[in-house]
């Protein structure tokens, strides 16, 4: 049996693995475009959280694609973004007919995040399957319902990051949630190889695994992060880092670490519980600076 080991993520590791640094005379084009496909009529805020987090992580340009019923409210909340209103299918997910609205962005997008707050499994998966070939040059982060695409897809052409918690991982693999929590390193490594993705299996101990078996372990003792919207923020941070030029594994490791440290800052300010997911992104820039 192969013996698995993971590198512990701490400040020393992050200091030794610096994020891509923008040039002093650079502009927004140099830090990449991130496209966030997210939200629904029931959960428009997920698109706002993820997109805001991507910008706080340093992405240069932002496009949000969200169903028509959510587009106006999302645009009002994120004035930095270009917002594309997608036609909706009967189940509330994006209609396949909305794909042409995003095709022109494929060649100029550095990172694509799909999934936060989306509903309608069948329409969403059809949309994702049609969208991925358009964004062959981008690092793709599949989150929430969009992760189901790996259950049926062949090996994807672009770098892909998945961000499941134990419950979502059990759904994707047919395993038991408790078993995954007991052996997160084995589960993350096995399925990162199986799907040929960088996989961040989230929990109090988060494992980030590459397809080749290399893995990182991040321990977090911040229970306040277990709240609505927290995962949307994490996905946005990772996507923003990828847009800046971080490799998929670096974006995932740094994203997990920054997200946890933002929770620590807010816990010190407000208490263990009760701070909000919308407050996390504002802490990211100072944390990146401190770790640079």
C-alpha atoms as one frame of an Amber mdcrd trajectory, in Angstrom:
protein
   0.000   0.000   0.000   1.273   3.470  -0.900   2.162   5.538   2.165   0.604
   8.983   1.901   1.951  12.112   3.547   0.957  15.758   3.428   2.962  18.923
   3.959   1.598  21.065   6.784   0.502  24.528   5.707   1.879  27.189   8.050
   3.254  30.712   7.758   6.733  29.423   6.934   5.455  27.431   3.961   3.472
  30.399   2.652   6.464  32.744   3.032   8.548  30.302   1.002   5.866  29.982
  -1.705   5.053  33.586  -2.626   2.123  34.500  -4.808   2.735  36.078  -8.221
   3.678  39.719  -7.676   2.254  42.414  -9.962   4.677  44.690 -11.738   4.883
  48.237 -10.430   3.820  49.559 -13.841   1.280  46.800 -14.462  -2.451  47.226
 -14.908  -5.607  45.179 -14.486  -4.871  43.128 -17.583  -1.724  41.774 -15.942
  -3.690  40.330 -13.000  -6.128  38.413 -15.147  -9.834  38.212 -15.717 -11.979
  36.007 -13.514 -15.418  34.928 -14.694 -17.819  33.926 -11.931 -20.833  31.866
 -13.037 -22.941  31.739  -9.917 -26.169  32.586  -8.138 -29.842  31.932  -8.695
 -33.180  33.529  -7.936 -33.026  31.889  -4.505 -29.363  32.636  -3.755 -28.164
  35.739  -5.611 -25.839  36.566  -2.724 -23.569  33.608  -3.498 -22.461  35.319
  -6.700 -21.797  38.528  -4.774 -19.726  36.771  -2.108 -17.632  34.769  -4.558
 -17.036  37.684  -6.916 -16.104  40.097  -4.134 -13.664  37.554  -2.712 -12.046
  37.081  -6.121 -11.389  40.798  -6.396 -10.089  41.003  -2.821  -7.632  38.228
  -3.732  -6.208  40.476  -6.433  -7.894  39.585  -9.722  -7.708  42.459 -12.187
 -11.013  42.129 -14.073 -14.336  40.608 -13.106 -17.297  39.259 -15.037 -20.304
  37.751 -13.265 -22.741  35.568 -15.210 -25.911  34.930 -13.242 -29.546  34.074
 -14.065 -31.737  36.918 -15.247 -33.788  36.953 -12.057 -30.658  37.709 -10.005
 -28.711  39.914 -12.400 -30.031  43.321 -11.362 -29.485  42.804  -7.649 -26.025
  41.304  -8.218 -24.998  44.232 -10.439 -26.078  46.701  -7.774 -24.019  44.898
  -5.124 -20.840  44.519  -7.208 -20.307  47.720  -9.201 -16.806  46.560 -10.172
 -18.223  43.762 -12.322 -19.559  43.384 -15.792 -22.754  41.393 -15.204 -24.208
  39.075 -17.843 -27.833  38.018 -17.382 -28.298  34.372 -18.368 -31.627  33.007
 -19.568 -33.087  30.561 -17.044 -34.295  27.016 -17.491 -37.541  25.854 -15.879
 -35.661  24.465 -12.832 -33.987  27.796 -12.100 -30.585  26.913 -13.491 -28.938
  28.588 -16.487 -30.339  27.678 -19.875 -28.048  26.145 -22.488 -29.147  29.000
 -24.740 -27.074  31.383 -22.620 -23.753  29.890 -23.720 -23.253  32.258 -26.689
 -23.251  35.171 -24.240 -19.991  33.879 -22.724 -18.182  32.534 -25.773 -16.329
  35.767 -26.524 -14.707  35.627 -23.064 -13.142  32.197 -23.453  -9.765  33.168
 -24.874  -9.175  36.104 -22.503 -10.180  34.559 -19.167  -7.559  33.427 -16.666
  -9.877  31.765 -14.140 -13.449  30.505 -14.324 -15.477  29.792 -11.190 -18.732
  27.886 -11.642 -21.268  26.795  -9.069 -21.805  28.938  -5.959 -25.508  29.367
  -5.233 -26.688  27.684  -8.421 -29.802  25.492  -8.505 -31.300  23.092 -11.028
 -28.920  20.169 -11.309 -29.801  19.034 -14.822 -29.736  22.455 -16.453 -26.604
  23.463 -14.535 -24.694  20.339 -15.595 -25.734  20.767 -19.212 -24.550  24.366
 -19.038 -21.237  23.420 -17.410 -20.561  20.720 -19.987 -21.151  23.223 -22.765
 -19.111  25.947 -21.090 -15.901  24.056 -20.288 -14.737  23.617 -23.913 -15.081
  27.387 -24.393 -12.662  28.136 -21.525  -9.819  25.780 -22.436  -7.166  28.363
 -21.506  -8.527  29.099 -18.030  -8.037  27.457 -14.669 -11.524  26.208 -13.757
 -12.857  25.941 -10.231 -15.961  23.772  -9.896 -17.895  24.398  -6.692 -21.191
  23.241  -5.200 -23.602  21.755  -7.753 -21.127  22.238 -10.641 -18.802  19.617
  -9.129 -21.198  16.932 -10.320 -19.653  17.432 -13.757 -16.708  15.195 -12.782
 -19.074  12.257 -12.269 -19.767  12.009 -15.988 -17.073  14.020 -17.761 -14.020
  12.627 -19.458 -10.679  14.090 -18.476 -11.001  17.843 -18.821  -8.727  19.823
 -21.115  -7.867  22.583 -18.628  -6.568  22.680 -15.039  -9.482  22.044 -12.657
  -9.905  22.646  -8.921 -12.680  21.044  -6.847 -13.672  22.291  -3.385 -16.010
  19.727  -1.736 -16.765  19.351   1.945 -17.222  15.831   3.296 -20.928  15.686
   2.463 -20.368  16.773  -1.119 -17.457  14.364  -1.448 -19.669  11.509  -0.249
 -22.194  12.452  -2.936 -19.518  12.571  -5.651 -17.892   9.271  -4.699 -20.739
   7.215  -3.231 -18.768   6.911   0.019 -19.733   7.587   3.609 -19.242  11.060
   5.032 -17.866   9.783   8.338 -15.310   7.611   6.537 -14.128  10.581   4.512
 -13.674  12.637   7.655 -11.589   9.880   9.222  -9.307   9.434   6.199  -9.347
  12.782   4.363  -5.823  12.460   2.969  -6.504   9.068   1.412  -9.828  10.216
  -0.032  -8.520  13.488  -1.431  -5.412  11.913  -2.970  -7.287   8.986  -4.478
  -9.917  11.115  -6.175  -7.534  13.867  -7.239  -5.746  11.159  -9.204  -8.982
   9.575 -10.417 -10.403  12.857 -11.749  -7.033  14.469 -12.596  -7.847  17.595
 -10.609  -6.513  19.573  -7.683  -8.914  18.677  -4.909  -9.432  20.680  -1.697
 -11.386  18.459   0.693 -12.688  20.992   3.204 -13.099  20.541   6.932 -11.484
  21.408  10.254  -8.526  19.688   8.611  -8.484  20.555   4.904  -6.472  18.458
   2.476  -5.333  19.871  -0.850  -4.198  17.085  -3.177  -2.723  17.010  -6.668
  -3.191  14.170  -9.149   0.440  13.085  -8.718  -0.016  12.411  -4.991   1.538
  15.591  -3.598  -0.667  16.945  -0.809  -0.918  19.680   1.778  -2.713  19.691
   5.138  -4.210  22.778   6.762  -5.654  22.544  10.275  -8.197  25.196  11.237
  -9.791  25.687  14.643 -12.229  28.439  13.694 -15.772  27.101  14.110 -17.296
  30.407  13.069 -16.320  29.649   9.471 -18.993  26.955   9.415 -21.756  29.267
   8.181 -23.775  30.118   5.107 -21.695  31.742   2.409 -18.294  30.793   3.794
 -17.623  28.274   1.017 -18.609  30.827  -1.628 -15.976  33.192  -0.266 -13.318
  30.467  -0.262 -14.094  29.564  -3.863 -13.838  33.210  -4.857 -10.484  33.679
  -3.142  -9.043  30.624  -4.889 -10.363  31.788  -8.259  -8.947  35.264  -7.744
  -5.512  33.874  -6.920  -5.630  31.636  -9.990  -6.560  34.639 -12.138  -3.397
  36.388 -10.898  -1.303  33.503 -12.170  -1.027  31.147  -9.198  -0.913  27.463
 -10.122  -4.046  25.474  -9.207  -2.372  23.901  -6.162  -0.887  27.200  -4.963
  -4.224  28.975  -5.394  -5.977  26.234  -3.420  -3.412  26.105  -0.592  -3.154
  29.865  -0.239  -6.916  30.269  -0.561  -7.585  27.802   2.238  -4.974  29.482
   4.445  -6.198  33.028   3.795  -9.818  32.042   4.357  -8.968  30.448   7.709
  -6.853  33.388   8.806  -9.622  35.819   7.877 -11.890  33.807  10.176  -9.305
  34.091  12.947  -9.168  37.886  12.557 -12.954  38.188  12.745 -13.177  35.772
  15.673 -10.733  37.941  17.596 -12.815  41.016  16.771 -16.359  39.713  17.278
 -16.096  36.425  19.134 -16.023  32.777  18.151 -19.422  32.830  16.438 -21.584
  35.440  14.788 -19.414  37.168  12.201 -20.643  36.998   8.613 -19.314  35.524
   5.400 -19.591  38.932   3.737 -17.024  40.253   6.228 -14.322  37.729   5.287
 -13.183  39.160   1.922 -12.177  42.543   3.352  -9.561  40.829   5.532  -7.829
  39.103   2.599  -5.640  41.951   1.236  -3.969  42.717   4.585  -3.369  39.026
   5.225  -1.746  38.582   1.818   0.455  41.595   2.516   1.478  40.269   5.929
   2.440  36.898   4.462   4.280  38.330   1.454
